[in-house]
């Protein structure tokens, strides 16, 4: 799912709703993002509740000593190993539906175990334990915070289990049975309400977080686009003067540190004003784009091709010695001439050409980068004075 489609789906899910489960794709993302945290929470909370469940042996010893050995068997020998096996399984990773089913099943098993212990006891006040069984629902619905459908299912089954044991436990007065059932039903309603709110809040927080991430990504993408536009010439889609002014000093410093040559070309389209006057500005723009494309195609990946202004271009060439720079300039001049762009403004058989000034030098400490640019600019004027459609290199640049 692309980010725009996901954002639309999230906005749809953020509308007021009663159901908890999201649409298929958002639900899959929710489980993917929360699965590890969820399984870690269930294991930690499960271990704590298992310990407390076993500690109820203290209550069993003082409350129903005649059934203490049975309590040890049920709590410590049967249920505890079963719970630890489930926690290990959840910790190792299982599908979400199985994870919730196992933990919900543990709630039901705990209710069966507790109901069995109270039922087999012959102590006169053993039935008072029933009023603490609501803690099992608290553990499942709030501490584990089972997903709501599983919490509801385990709660209904647990109440059914308790009802059967209470109904058939004769020593328990009928008034106590009514009170116990009413109390467990009230606890069930309260804990299910809390469970629903907890899951609703978790899911809403997830949606808000994902929306913020996507919007932040869009903002970052937009900022990158704006940055690119600010340093790119919109007509030719190559670097503009702002980018050149930012990068040139950095290349100059690197050349100083590495004691390597740095070369530069200043390129001007010959008689471009006459071309614009004859063909019009739209055709002139097309000519600029064709020249820029040729410059880019005939430059190395490390070179920076710049539209410096109007019909003037610059190519910055790091780690390039003078003779290599001159050869590259000749290749570029020939590639422009080979485009055979008609230039009737200069004569019936004329084509668009360029004049190129080249400079290359090893920067030394204390020199400014303007020395190199001015040398190439001077070479460009020399090329124009010598008849255009040629490459010139100043003596300073070649020395």
XYZ file of C-alpha atoms in Angstrom, residues 193-362:
170
model
C -15.753 -1.715 29.484
C -12.206 -0.957 30.604
C -10.840 -3.504 28.135
C -12.760 -1.891 25.272
C -11.492 1.577 26.179
C -7.900 0.345 26.492
C -7.920 -1.280 23.066
C -9.776 1.649 21.510
C -7.148 4.049 22.885
C -4.289 1.834 21.742
C -5.664 1.606 18.227
C -6.410 5.328 18.031
C -2.891 6.153 19.226
C -1.515 3.839 16.557
C -3.546 5.583 13.835
C -2.456 9.041 14.994
C 1.187 7.974 15.148
C 1.081 6.428 11.674
C -0.642 9.517 10.267
C 2.053 11.712 11.797
C 4.808 9.502 10.353
C 3.301 9.573 6.876
C 2.693 13.315 6.973
C 6.229 13.867 8.253
C 7.496 11.729 5.365
C 5.465 13.806 2.908
C 6.838 16.971 4.485
C 10.393 15.688 4.228
C 9.819 14.688 0.613
C 8.365 18.120 -0.118
C 11.352 19.793 1.565
C 13.733 17.679 -0.508
C 11.809 18.655 -3.630
C 11.928 22.341 -2.693
C 15.643 22.081 -1.969
C 16.219 20.417 -5.319
C 14.192 23.084 -7.092
C 16.101 25.857 -5.330
C 19.431 24.602 -6.711
C 18.187 23.439 -10.130
C 17.573 25.499 -13.223
C 13.893 24.966 -14.083
C 14.376 25.338 -17.838
C 17.295 22.957 -18.409
C 16.991 20.792 -15.252
C 20.699 21.131 -14.485
C 22.364 22.903 -11.550
C 21.862 26.658 -11.251
C 24.233 29.379 -10.115
C 23.151 29.052 -6.478
C 24.285 25.424 -6.421
C 27.543 26.336 -8.148
C 28.268 29.104 -5.640
C 27.736 26.616 -2.801
C 29.809 23.756 -4.241
C 32.702 25.607 -5.898
C 34.394 26.704 -2.612
C 34.095 23.174 -1.227
C 35.776 21.652 -4.290
C 38.445 24.325 -4.080
C 39.256 23.397 -0.477
C 39.339 19.680 -1.295
C 41.748 20.343 -4.170
C 43.954 22.334 -1.775
C 44.028 19.518 0.777
C 44.619 16.772 -1.806
C 47.043 18.926 -3.853
C 45.099 17.968 -6.973
C 44.053 19.950 -10.031
C 40.651 21.587 -10.244
C 39.407 22.561 -13.707
C 36.547 24.708 -14.905
C 34.927 25.517 -18.246
C 32.944 28.649 -18.979
C 30.761 28.084 -22.042
C 28.790 30.641 -24.042
C 26.420 29.986 -26.950
C 27.642 32.046 -29.896
C 25.339 34.829 -31.150
C 22.486 33.620 -28.993
C 20.762 37.025 -29.007
C 20.578 36.822 -32.784
C 19.121 33.308 -32.442
C 16.410 34.547 -30.073
C 15.630 37.536 -32.257
C 15.234 35.323 -35.328
C 13.406 32.294 -33.874
C 11.706 33.712 -30.792
C 12.102 32.921 -27.131
C 10.243 29.582 -27.173
C 12.650 28.211 -29.753
C 15.479 29.824 -27.828
C 14.430 27.912 -24.710
C 14.425 24.673 -26.706
C 17.934 25.464 -27.937
C 19.132 26.018 -24.351
C 17.662 22.673 -23.285
C 19.373 20.874 -26.189
C 22.730 22.441 -25.379
C 22.363 21.656 -21.666
C 21.513 18.023 -22.455
C 24.605 17.735 -24.668
C 26.809 19.241 -21.948
C 25.423 16.776 -19.398
C 25.797 13.798 -21.746
C 29.445 14.611 -22.488
C 30.502 15.230 -18.868
C 31.617 12.791 -16.216
C 29.394 11.834 -13.301
C 31.668 13.785 -10.910
C 31.457 16.966 -12.994
C 28.963 19.680 -12.096
C 27.145 21.113 -15.132
C 25.623 24.517 -14.398
C 23.465 27.008 -16.206
C 25.245 30.084 -14.941
C 22.905 32.635 -16.481
C 21.229 33.342 -19.818
C 23.135 31.445 -22.505
C 26.226 30.922 -20.330
C 27.100 27.558 -18.794
C 29.832 26.380 -16.441
C 31.285 22.914 -15.905
C 33.264 22.288 -12.716
C 35.645 19.333 -13.026
C 37.372 18.040 -9.876
C 40.690 16.141 -10.160
C 41.187 17.156 -13.783
C 44.590 18.182 -15.190
C 44.923 20.953 -17.821
C 45.394 18.751 -20.901
C 42.438 16.532 -19.867
C 40.250 19.591 -19.326
C 41.117 20.966 -22.754
C 40.362 17.624 -24.429
C 37.006 17.494 -22.661
C 36.226 21.042 -23.790
C 37.005 20.170 -27.412
C 34.753 17.116 -27.172
C 31.924 19.243 -25.808
C 32.395 21.926 -28.475
C 32.238 19.284 -31.189
C 29.156 17.643 -29.642
C 27.281 20.978 -29.752
C 28.302 21.583 -33.335
C 27.215 18.034 -34.218
C 23.680 18.824 -33.030
C 23.365 20.850 -36.244
C 20.841 23.260 -34.766
C 20.103 25.732 -37.562
C 21.047 29.349 -36.790
C 19.648 31.407 -39.665
C 20.171 34.527 -37.560
C 23.901 34.268 -38.414
C 23.517 33.157 -42.026
C 21.638 30.663 -44.203
C 24.000 27.761 -43.535
C 25.008 28.587 -39.946
C 24.481 26.263 -36.990
C 24.529 26.861 -33.243
C 28.068 26.701 -31.804
C 29.717 27.473 -28.486
C 32.881 29.209 -27.325
C 34.643 27.715 -24.323
C 37.167 29.112 -21.887
C 39.076 26.588 -19.817
C 41.218 26.899 -16.702
C 42.866 24.294 -14.495
C 45.204 24.734 -11.558
C 46.354 23.303 -8.258
